[in-house]
Short mmCIF file of C-alpha atoms in Angstrom, two decimals:
data_model
loop_
_atom_site.label_atom_id
_atom_site.label_comp_id
_atom_site.label_asym_id
_atom_site.label_seq_id
_atom_site.Cartn_x
_atom_site.Cartn_y
_atom_site.Cartn_z
CA UNK H 1 87.60 82.17 126.95
CA UNK H 2 86.14 83.11 123.63
CA UNK H 3 82.98 81.87 122.67
CA UNK H 4 81.11 81.14 119.19
CA UNK H 5 77.80 80.84 118.09
CA UNK H 6 76.64 80.56 114.18
CA UNK H 7 75.01 83.60 114.23
CA UNK H 8 76.95 85.63 116.49
CA UNK H 9 80.24 87.53 116.84
CA UNK H 10 83.31 85.12 118.06
CA UNK H 11 84.06 87.01 121.18
CA UNK H 12 84.42 86.54 124.59
CA UNK H 13 81.29 87.14 126.16
CA UNK H 14 77.90 87.89 124.29
CA UNK H 15 76.81 89.92 126.94
CA UNK H 16 79.75 92.43 126.64
CA UNK H 17 80.83 92.05 123.26
CA UNK H 18 77.63 91.17 121.09
CA UNK H 19 75.98 94.60 121.39
CA UNK H 20 78.96 96.06 120.10
CA UNK H 21 78.99 94.15 116.72
CA UNK H 22 75.43 94.65 116.89
CA UNK H 23 75.81 98.28 117.15
CA UNK H 24 78.21 98.45 114.31
CA UNK H 25 75.78 96.26 112.36
CA UNK H 26 72.80 98.76 112.83
CA UNK H 27 75.03 102.10 112.54
CA UNK H 28 76.16 100.54 109.30
CA UNK H 29 72.43 100.11 107.95
CA UNK H 30 71.43 103.63 109.65
CA UNK H 31 74.30 105.03 107.26
CA UNK H 32 72.75 102.92 104.15
CA UNK H 33 69.37 104.40 104.93
CA UNK H 34 70.77 108.00 105.12
CA UNK H 35 72.50 107.38 102.28
CA UNK H 36 69.83 106.44 100.14
CA UNK H 37 67.23 108.95 101.69
CA UNK H 38 70.02 112.04 100.92
CA UNK H 39 70.33 110.49 97.13
CA UNK H 40 66.66 110.86 97.23
CA UNK H 41 66.51 114.33 98.57
CA UNK H 42 69.33 115.62 96.38
CA UNK H 43 66.77 114.16 93.38
CA UNK H 44 64.10 116.53 94.71
CA UNK H 45 66.33 119.64 94.94
CA UNK H 46 67.30 119.47 98.45
CA UNK H 47 70.57 120.69 97.45
CA UNK H 48 73.79 120.84 99.98
CA UNK H 49 71.22 119.38 102.75
CA UNK H 50 70.51 116.08 100.85
CA UNK H 51 74.43 115.64 99.91
CA UNK H 52 75.29 116.51 103.57
CA UNK H 53 72.94 113.38 104.57
CA UNK H 54 74.35 111.06 101.74
CA UNK H 55 77.90 111.84 102.57
CA UNK H 56 77.05 111.20 106.47
CA UNK H 57 75.71 107.93 105.50
CA UNK H 58 78.29 107.12 103.67
CA UNK H 59 80.75 107.84 106.04
CA UNK H 60 78.90 105.99 108.74
CA UNK H 61 79.03 102.85 106.74
CA UNK H 62 82.74 103.04 106.06
CA UNK H 63 83.09 103.57 109.87
CA UNK H 64 80.89 100.42 110.78
CA UNK H 65 82.82 98.46 108.42
CA UNK H 66 86.16 99.36 109.49
CA UNK H 67 85.49 98.83 113.26
CA UNK H 68 83.75 95.55 112.39
CA UNK H 69 87.55 94.59 111.08
CA UNK H 70 88.51 94.28 114.89
CA UNK H 71 85.22 92.96 116.28
CA UNK H 72 85.71 89.63 114.25
CA UNK H 73 82.22 88.40 113.96
CA UNK H 74 81.39 84.94 112.72
CA UNK H 75 80.72 84.39 108.71
CA UNK H 76 76.88 83.81 108.76
CA UNK H 77 76.61 86.77 111.04
CA UNK H 78 78.50 89.39 108.05
CA UNK H 79 76.57 87.47 105.56
CA UNK H 80 72.95 88.71 107.15
CA UNK H 81 74.91 92.46 107.93
CA UNK H 82 75.46 92.53 104.21
CA UNK H 83 71.50 91.91 103.73
CA UNK H 84 70.82 94.48 106.04
CA UNK H 85 73.44 96.97 104.73
CA UNK H 86 72.04 96.48 100.93
CA UNK H 87 68.70 96.49 101.32
CA UNK H 88 68.45 100.23 101.62
CA UNK H 89 70.91 100.71 98.79
CA UNK H 90 68.69 98.64 96.38
CA UNK H 91 65.56 101.18 96.05
CA UNK H 92 68.30 103.94 96.09
CA UNK H 93 68.75 105.93 92.40
CA UNK H 94 71.78 105.25 90.59
CA UNK H 95 74.88 106.09 93.19
CA UNK H 96 78.32 107.18 92.28
CA UNK H 97 78.11 107.08 88.76
CA UNK H 98 75.43 107.22 85.71
CA UNK H 99 76.75 104.16 83.83
CA UNK H 100 73.41 102.49 84.40
CA UNK H 101 72.06 104.73 82.26
CA UNK H 102 74.51 104.15 79.28
CA UNK H 103 73.42 100.52 79.69
CA UNK H 104 69.63 101.73 79.27
CA UNK H 105 70.76 103.75 76.11
CA UNK H 106 73.06 100.92 74.54
CA UNK H 107 70.19 98.50 75.33
CA UNK H 108 67.97 100.37 73.11
CA UNK H 109 70.21 100.84 70.36
CA UNK H 110 70.47 96.95 70.43
CA UNK H 111 66.40 96.49 70.45
CA UNK H 112 66.31 98.75 67.50
CA UNK H 113 68.36 95.85 65.57
CA UNK H 114 71.62 97.80 65.77
CA UNK H 115 75.15 97.28 67.10
CA UNK H 116 75.56 98.93 70.08
CA UNK H 117 79.73 98.24 70.29
CA UNK H 118 79.51 100.31 66.80
CA UNK H 119 76.82 102.53 67.07
CA UNK H 120 76.68 104.76 69.77
CA UNK H 121 73.57 106.00 72.00
CA UNK H 122 73.34 109.34 70.48
CA UNK H 123 73.50 107.64 66.81
CA UNK H 124 71.17 105.06 67.83
CA UNK H 125 69.13 105.45 70.60
CA UNK H 126 66.10 107.94 71.53
CA UNK H 127 66.87 111.73 72.89
CA UNK H 128 65.61 110.89 76.06
CA UNK H 129 67.86 107.82 76.83
CA UNK H 130 70.58 109.77 75.40
CA UNK H 131 70.01 112.53 78.06
CA UNK H 132 70.53 110.23 81.02
CA UNK H 133 74.02 109.23 79.35
CA UNK H 134 77.23 110.96 80.72
CA UNK H 135 78.40 113.26 78.28
CA UNK H 136 81.48 110.99 78.04
CA UNK H 137 80.29 108.11 76.90
CA UNK H 138 77.10 109.63 74.48
CA UNK H 139 79.21 109.81 71.28
CA UNK H 140 81.05 106.34 72.34
CA UNK H 141 79.85 103.00 71.74
CA UNK H 142 79.38 100.21 73.98
CA UNK H 143 83.00 98.80 75.07
CA UNK H 144 81.31 95.63 76.68
CA UNK H 145 81.20 91.80 75.91
CA UNK H 146 78.56 89.84 73.89
CA UNK H 147 76.87 88.22 77.21
CA UNK H 148 76.17 91.84 78.52
CA UNK H 149 75.29 93.09 74.89
CA UNK H 150 72.31 90.39 74.99
CA UNK H 151 71.41 91.18 78.94
CA UNK H 152 71.48 94.91 77.63
CA UNK H 153 69.14 94.24 74.67
CA UNK H 154 66.85 91.95 76.74
CA UNK H 155 66.21 94.36 79.44
CA UNK H 156 65.52 97.05 77.03
CA UNK H 157 62.98 95.08 74.97
CA UNK H 158 61.26 93.87 78.33
CA UNK H 159 60.96 97.52 79.89
CA UNK H 160 59.89 99.16 76.66
CA UNK H 161 62.38 101.95 77.23
CA UNK H 162 61.40 102.58 81.12
CA UNK H 163 64.20 103.86 82.90
CA UNK H 164 62.54 102.97 86.67
CA UNK H 165 62.22 99.23 85.26
CA UNK H 166 65.51 99.21 83.32
CA UNK H 167 67.61 100.31 86.72
CA UNK H 168 65.54 97.77 88.59
CA UNK H 169 66.63 94.67 86.57
CA UNK H 170 69.92 95.78 86.12
CA UNK H 171 70.27 96.00 90.05
CA UNK H 172 68.96 92.57 89.94
CA UNK H 173 71.59 91.34 87.58
CA UNK H 174 73.97 93.05 89.89
CA UNK H 175 72.71 91.43 93.04
CA UNK H 176 72.65 87.76 91.49
CA UNK H 177 76.48 88.72 90.40
CA UNK H 178 76.85 89.67 94.02
CA UNK H 179 75.61 86.43 95.28
CA UNK H 180 77.89 84.30 93.22
CA UNK H 181 80.71 86.56 94.59
CA UNK H 182 79.44 85.78 98.35
CA UNK H 183 79.43 81.95 97.71
CA UNK H 184 82.88 81.70 96.22
CA UNK H 185 85.14 84.08 98.29
CA UNK H 186 84.83 81.92 101.42
CA UNK H 187 85.79 78.71 99.24
CA UNK H 188 88.65 80.65 97.85
CA UNK H 189 89.50 81.68 101.03
CA UNK H 190 89.32 78.08 102.58
CA UNK H 191 91.79 77.05 99.53
CA UNK H 192 93.90 79.68 100.20
CA UNK H 193 94.24 78.48 104.13
CA UNK H 194 92.79 81.50 104.96
CA UNK H 195 89.96 82.91 107.30
CA UNK H 196 86.74 82.64 105.47
CA UNK H 197 85.09 85.23 107.94
CA UNK H 198 87.91 88.04 107.35
CA UNK H 199 87.57 86.90 103.11
CA UNK H 200 83.79 88.25 103.48
CA UNK H 201 84.32 91.17 105.71
CA UNK H 202 87.43 92.59 103.42
CA UNK H 203 86.42 91.39 100.43
CA UNK H 204 82.50 91.44 100.25
CA UNK H 205 80.89 93.42 102.96
CA UNK H 206 83.39 96.44 102.21
CA UNK H 207 82.05 99.89 101.04
CA UNK H 208 83.13 99.77 97.50
CA UNK H 209 80.99 96.49 96.93
CA UNK H 210 77.85 98.44 98.69
CA UNK H 211 78.65 101.64 96.37
CA UNK H 212 79.75 100.47 92.93
CA UNK H 213 78.24 96.96 92.70
CA UNK H 214 74.67 97.36 94.24
CA UNK H 215 74.05 101.39 94.72
CA UNK H 216 75.92 102.04 91.18
CA UNK H 217 74.74 99.09 89.59
CA UNK H 218 77.75 98.16 87.65
CA UNK H 219 77.90 95.13 85.37
CA UNK H 220 81.51 94.62 87.46
CA UNK H 221 79.13 92.47 89.90
CA UNK H 222 78.29 89.86 87.10
CA UNK H 223 82.01 89.65 85.65
CA UNK H 224 83.37 89.17 89.06
CA UNK H 225 80.75 86.77 90.13
CA UNK H 226 80.91 84.13 87.09
CA UNK H 227 84.66 84.87 87.24
CA UNK H 228 85.15 83.94 90.78
CA UNK H 229 82.32 81.15 90.68
CA UNK H 230 83.93 79.50 88.02
CA UNK H 231 87.84 79.51 89.63
CA UNK H 232 86.36 77.79 92.32
CA UNK H 233 84.09 75.08 90.36
CA UNK H 234 87.30 74.66 88.02
CA UNK H 235 90.00 74.32 90.86
CA UNK H 236 88.06 72.07 93.14
CA UNK H 237 87.13 69.85 90.07
CA UNK H 238 90.88 69.91 88.79
CA UNK H 239 91.52 68.53 92.66
CA UNK H 240 89.56 65.47 92.10
CA UNK H 241 90.42 65.04 88.30
CA UNK H 242 86.34 65.67 87.68
CA UNK H 243 86.42 67.05 84.05
CA UNK H 244 83.12 67.96 83.65
CA UNK H 245 82.63 70.15 86.28
CA UNK H 246 86.36 71.47 85.58
CA UNK H 247 84.98 72.25 82.25
CA UNK H 248 82.20 73.90 83.81
CA UNK H 249 84.45 76.45 85.51
CA UNK H 250 86.53 77.22 82.62
CA UNK H 251 83.02 77.87 80.66
CA UNK H 252 81.98 80.29 83.85
CA UNK H 253 84.99 82.46 83.48
CA UNK H 254 85.03 82.71 79.85
CA UNK H 255 81.21 83.87 80.01
CA UNK H 256 82.66 86.43 82.79
CA UNK H 257 84.96 87.72 80.04
CA UNK H 258 82.23 88.16 77.60
CA UNK H 259 80.98 91.12 80.40
CA UNK H 260 84.52 92.05 80.82
CA UNK H 261 87.44 91.10 79.13
CA UNK H 262 89.69 91.28 82.42
CA UNK H 263 88.06 88.27 83.59
CA UNK H 264 90.69 86.26 81.31
CA UNK H 265 92.93 86.63 83.80
CA UNK H 266 91.26 83.69 85.76
CA UNK H 267 91.67 81.16 82.80
CA UNK H 268 95.44 81.83 83.19
CA UNK H 269 95.22 80.97 86.68
CA UNK H 270 93.18 77.68 85.98
CA UNK H 271 95.54 76.66 82.94
CA UNK H 272 98.64 76.93 85.34
CA UNK H 273 97.12 75.04 88.35
CA UNK H 274 95.96 72.39 85.25
CA UNK H 275 99.88 72.40 84.43
CA UNK H 276 100.83 71.80 87.50
CA UNK H 277 98.50 68.96 88.03
CA UNK H 278 99.94 67.01 85.24
CA UNK H 279 103.64 68.14 86.47
CA UNK H 280 104.62 71.34 85.35
CA UNK H 281 107.11 72.48 82.75
CA UNK H 282 106.92 75.19 80.00
CA UNK H 283 105.35 72.08 77.68
CA UNK H 284 102.71 71.26 79.75
CA UNK H 285 102.03 75.34 80.84
CA UNK H 286 101.71 76.02 76.71
CA UNK H 287 99.55 73.04 76.16
CA UNK H 288 97.31 74.40 78.93
CA UNK H 289 97.35 78.07 77.75
CA UNK H 290 96.27 76.64 74.17
CA UNK H 291 93.71 74.71 75.53
CA UNK H 292 92.17 77.85 78.11
CA UNK H 293 92.55 80.15 74.97
CA UNK H 294 90.44 77.57 72.78
CA UNK H 295 87.84 77.52 75.36
CA UNK H 296 87.39 81.24 75.76
CA UNK H 297 87.60 81.63 71.90
CA UNK H 298 84.94 78.76 71.20
CA UNK H 299 82.94 80.61 74.26
CA UNK H 300 82.95 83.87 72.68
CA UNK H 301 81.75 82.48 69.34
CA UNK H 302 78.74 80.91 70.51
CA UNK H 303 77.82 83.76 72.71
CA UNK H 304 78.05 86.19 69.90
CA UNK H 305 76.10 83.95 67.49
CA UNK H 306 73.42 82.88 70.15
CA UNK H 307 72.65 85.96 71.67
CA UNK H 308 72.44 87.69 68.51
CA UNK H 309 75.23 90.45 69.25
CA UNK H 310 77.83 90.20 66.64
CA UNK H 311 81.30 90.35 66.55
CA UNK H 312 81.50 94.13 66.60
CA UNK H 313 82.56 94.13 70.32
CA UNK H 314 85.83 93.16 69.09
CA UNK H 315 86.84 96.46 67.54
CA UNK H 316 85.36 98.31 70.69
CA UNK H 317 87.63 96.75 73.58
CA UNK H 318 89.94 99.92 73.55
CA UNK H 319 86.74 102.13 74.21
CA UNK H 320 87.21 102.95 77.91
CA UNK H 321 90.72 104.01 77.29
CA UNK H 322 89.62 106.74 75.50
CA UNK H 323 88.49 109.03 78.38
CA UNK H 324 92.25 110.09 80.30
CA UNK H 325 91.69 108.55 83.68
CA UNK H 326 93.03 110.83 86.38
CA UNK H 327 93.40 108.18 88.71
CA UNK H 328 95.16 106.00 86.41
CA UNK H 329 99.01 106.18 87.50
CA UNK H 330 100.29 105.37 83.87
CA UNK H 331 98.31 108.87 82.72
CA UNK H 332 100.44 111.09 85.25
CA UNK H 333 103.29 111.85 83.37
CA UNK H 334 101.32 113.18 80.68
CA UNK H 335 99.13 115.24 82.70
CA UNK H 336 101.96 116.66 84.18
CA UNK H 337 103.85 117.02 80.68
CA UNK H 338 100.69 119.00 79.43
CA UNK H 339 101.00 121.48 82.56
CA UNK H 340 104.37 122.35 81.68
CA UNK H 341 104.72 122.03 78.08
CA UNK H 342 101.23 122.22 76.66
CA UNK H 343 98.17 119.63 75.85
CA UNK H 344 99.86 118.50 72.61
CA UNK H 345 102.72 117.08 74.41
CA UNK H 346 100.56 115.81 77.10
CA UNK H 347 98.63 113.50 74.78
CA UNK H 348 101.80 112.37 73.61
CA UNK H 349 102.93 111.34 76.84
CA UNK H 350 99.80 110.06 77.64
CA UNK H 351 100.17 107.65 74.67
CA UNK H 352 103.57 106.72 75.75
CA UNK H 353 103.03 105.81 79.32
CA UNK H 354 99.76 103.72 78.61
CA UNK H 355 102.16 101.72 76.37
CA UNK H 356 104.28 101.37 78.97
CA UNK H 357 102.04 100.39 81.57
CA UNK H 358 101.07 97.61 78.87
CA UNK H 359 104.43 96.63 78.60
CA UNK H 360 105.04 96.25 82.46
CA UNK H 361 101.45 94.42 82.72
CA UNK H 362 102.37 91.38 80.60
CA UNK H 363 105.72 91.33 82.25
CA UNK H 364 104.51 91.10 85.67
CA UNK H 365 101.66 88.44 84.37
CA UNK H 366 104.64 86.46 83.19
CA UNK H 367 106.42 86.58 86.41
CA UNK H 368 103.17 85.91 88.50
CA UNK H 369 102.66 83.00 86.15
CA UNK H 370 106.14 81.68 86.30
CA UNK H 371 105.90 81.71 90.13
CA UNK H 372 102.36 79.83 90.32
CA UNK H 373 103.71 77.05 88.43
CA UNK H 374 106.40 76.79 90.48
CA UNK H 375 104.30 76.87 93.79
CA UNK H 376 105.58 80.11 94.59
CA UNK H 377 102.05 81.60 95.15
CA UNK H 378 98.72 80.15 95.50
CA UNK H 379 96.12 80.06 92.94
CA UNK H 380 93.95 82.69 94.66
CA UNK H 381 96.77 85.23 95.21
CA UNK H 382 98.51 84.68 91.65
CA UNK H 383 94.76 86.11 90.43
CA UNK H 384 94.84 89.11 92.89
CA UNK H 385 98.39 89.91 91.95
CA UNK H 386 97.18 90.08 88.24
CA UNK H 387 94.13 91.91 88.62
CA UNK H 388 95.80 94.37 90.66
CA UNK H 389 98.77 94.90 88.05
CA UNK H 390 96.11 95.27 85.63
CA UNK H 391 93.93 97.97 87.48
CA UNK H 392 97.03 99.97 88.72
CA UNK H 393 98.85 100.17 85.50
CA UNK H 394 95.95 100.09 83.22
CA UNK H 395 95.05 103.13 80.73
CA UNK H 396 91.89 103.52 83.05
CA UNK H 397 91.42 103.61 87.00
CA UNK H 398 88.00 103.70 88.16
CA UNK H 399 87.24 102.87 91.91
CA UNK H 400 85.04 99.94 91.31
CA UNK H 401 87.66 98.60 89.27
CA UNK H 402 89.68 98.28 92.60
CA UNK H 403 87.19 95.44 93.61
CA UNK H 404 88.71 92.94 90.65
CA UNK H 405 91.81 92.91 93.11
CA UNK H 406 90.44 93.59 96.18
CA UNK H 407 88.16 90.75 96.44
CA UNK H 408 90.69 87.63 95.55
CA UNK H 409 93.47 89.39 97.35
CA UNK H 410 91.36 89.52 100.25
CA UNK H 411 90.24 85.82 99.88
CA UNK H 412 94.33 85.22 99.82
CA UNK H 413 94.48 86.89 102.91
CA UNK H 414 97.31 89.24 102.69
CA UNK H 415 98.23 92.94 103.38
CA UNK H 416 95.04 93.36 105.27
CA UNK H 417 95.66 96.12 106.62
CA UNK H 418 96.87 97.86 103.46
CA UNK H 419 93.76 96.54 101.31
CA UNK H 420 91.48 98.02 104.19
CA UNK H 421 92.85 101.51 103.96
CA UNK H 422 92.59 101.55 99.91
CA UNK H 423 88.94 100.67 100.36
CA UNK H 424 88.32 103.14 102.88
CA UNK H 425 89.67 106.05 100.74
CA UNK H 426 88.58 105.16 97.63
CA UNK H 427 85.19 104.79 99.10
CA UNK H 428 84.99 108.72 99.91
CA UNK H 429 87.17 109.63 97.47
CA UNK H 430 84.06 109.97 94.90
CA UNK H 431 80.77 112.15 95.75
CA UNK H 432 77.99 109.59 96.65
CA UNK H 433 76.02 111.43 94.36
CA UNK H 434 76.20 110.39 90.21
CA UNK H 435 76.67 113.31 87.90
CA UNK H 436 78.90 116.48 87.36
CA UNK H 437 79.65 118.97 90.60
CA UNK H 438 81.30 121.26 88.06
CA UNK H 439 80.16 124.83 89.01
CA UNK H 440 78.61 123.59 92.04
CA UNK H 441 81.93 123.52 94.61
CA UNK H 442 80.32 125.31 97.51
CA UNK H 443 77.48 122.93 97.92
CA UNK H 444 80.11 120.16 97.48
CA UNK H 445 82.15 121.91 100.28
CA UNK H 446 79.15 122.44 102.51
CA UNK H 447 77.89 118.99 101.98
CA UNK H 448 81.12 117.38 102.72
CA UNK H 449 81.92 119.70 106.04
CA UNK H 450 78.40 118.82 107.57
CA UNK H 451 78.68 115.31 106.34
CA UNK H 452 81.83 114.75 107.80
CA UNK H 453 81.16 116.32 111.17
CA UNK H 454 78.42 113.85 112.00
CA UNK H 455 80.65 111.26 111.10
CA UNK H 456 83.11 112.63 113.60
CA UNK H 457 80.96 112.60 116.17
CA UNK H 458 79.70 108.97 115.72
CA UNK H 459 83.22 107.86 115.74
CA UNK H 460 83.99 109.46 119.15
CA UNK H 461 80.44 107.66 120.24
CA UNK H 462 81.91 104.48 118.54
CA UNK H 463 85.35 104.52 120.08
CA UNK H 464 84.28 104.93 123.70
CA UNK H 465 81.08 102.26 123.33
CA UNK H 466 81.71 99.92 120.96
CA UNK H 467 86.05 99.25 120.62
CA UNK H 468 86.11 99.42 124.86
CA UNK H 469 83.70 96.57 124.72
CA UNK H 470 85.58 94.49 122.02
CA UNK H 471 88.98 95.57 123.94
CA UNK H 472 87.62 93.93 127.06
CA UNK H 473 86.52 90.83 125.27
CA UNK H 474 90.28 90.70 123.68
CA UNK H 475 91.82 91.01 127.04
#
């Protein structure tokens, strides 16, 4: 007989099963503390020892998260665990990426009255701010939308260029975005007819969220929060034909797109749901699409003018693709061609691969929307599929981009094992400390070897102590 309470895992016996989940909760918390401590140690020149601690901490979080998928804790318990695991990362230095320093420099450009979508940090920010920016982006203008440009300028004006306060404010914005995601995901799961508990574990508690939305301070947290919250508000209002809340949901999605453009995919999902609400068909689908585009344009104009961001962001939308991402499958033929026939041939093949990827993305979106219009896939599934296609076939793939697809797919309840495996691999693929490890390969190898040894010992302990209890509770 299974038992459950609002705050404890849904397992057979609290005596034997609750400690199993609690051990995993505190293992993950300890890993987050170790990751944070290791990161600060590296900033204090601790070298391989600090890196080993950070790798061990990251591995412990991934291990605890993976095993929690078998323990099946309740949703409120998972939300509290998320808070515990996030707490150490809130005070960590920027992890896995230096992008937050680009935000600071772009904000400084905007605070000086320049357009960060046109003027690069190197041309418009102070030497101190530019020195903290990754070499990839010092000469590159901001690719972000006017809403985030307004946030950047506001933070720069409040902090006066102080990087510590600036990082703290960007992390606060990321946490606010994450709270919207936490609110939206169980509702999307309920709409898709899947378990909110599983959706929270796979879509919100997963290490990529911890690493890149909280630790890495990426603005994807704000984009995802606005997009998913807007999708929930719009779809729930559409069920009851409540048109003002429906409009508010569309506006929230459009605001998410004013942080990063891919959020517009949710408008396609909501527009298709609107067409189905009135009977479906190509004519209604077209009218709904026109309405979504009109709202998106209106929100874009209002945001650009009200935030004094201007419209320079329109010409900067392709900025991220200027870096040839080695994780993007569309670039792989170009890398191979370049290795065999030279750099010029490689660049030409990369360009061709990106065009092919764009064509495939458009075709896939048409297919998915057609299936949604006919009722073949749910709105949540359609959102996850289209975001997945955009990530996989796009010109740039970053580990945090995977969350665009992972979160809605987790809410849709599909491919749980496959999605979890992808999350686990990408969570350990990138060194936890932001920065360039070129010329520091021995330090990287030694740090990973020591860190993974700690994780291996923890795995054997948890396998014997925790998994036996979970298995016994289920038998």
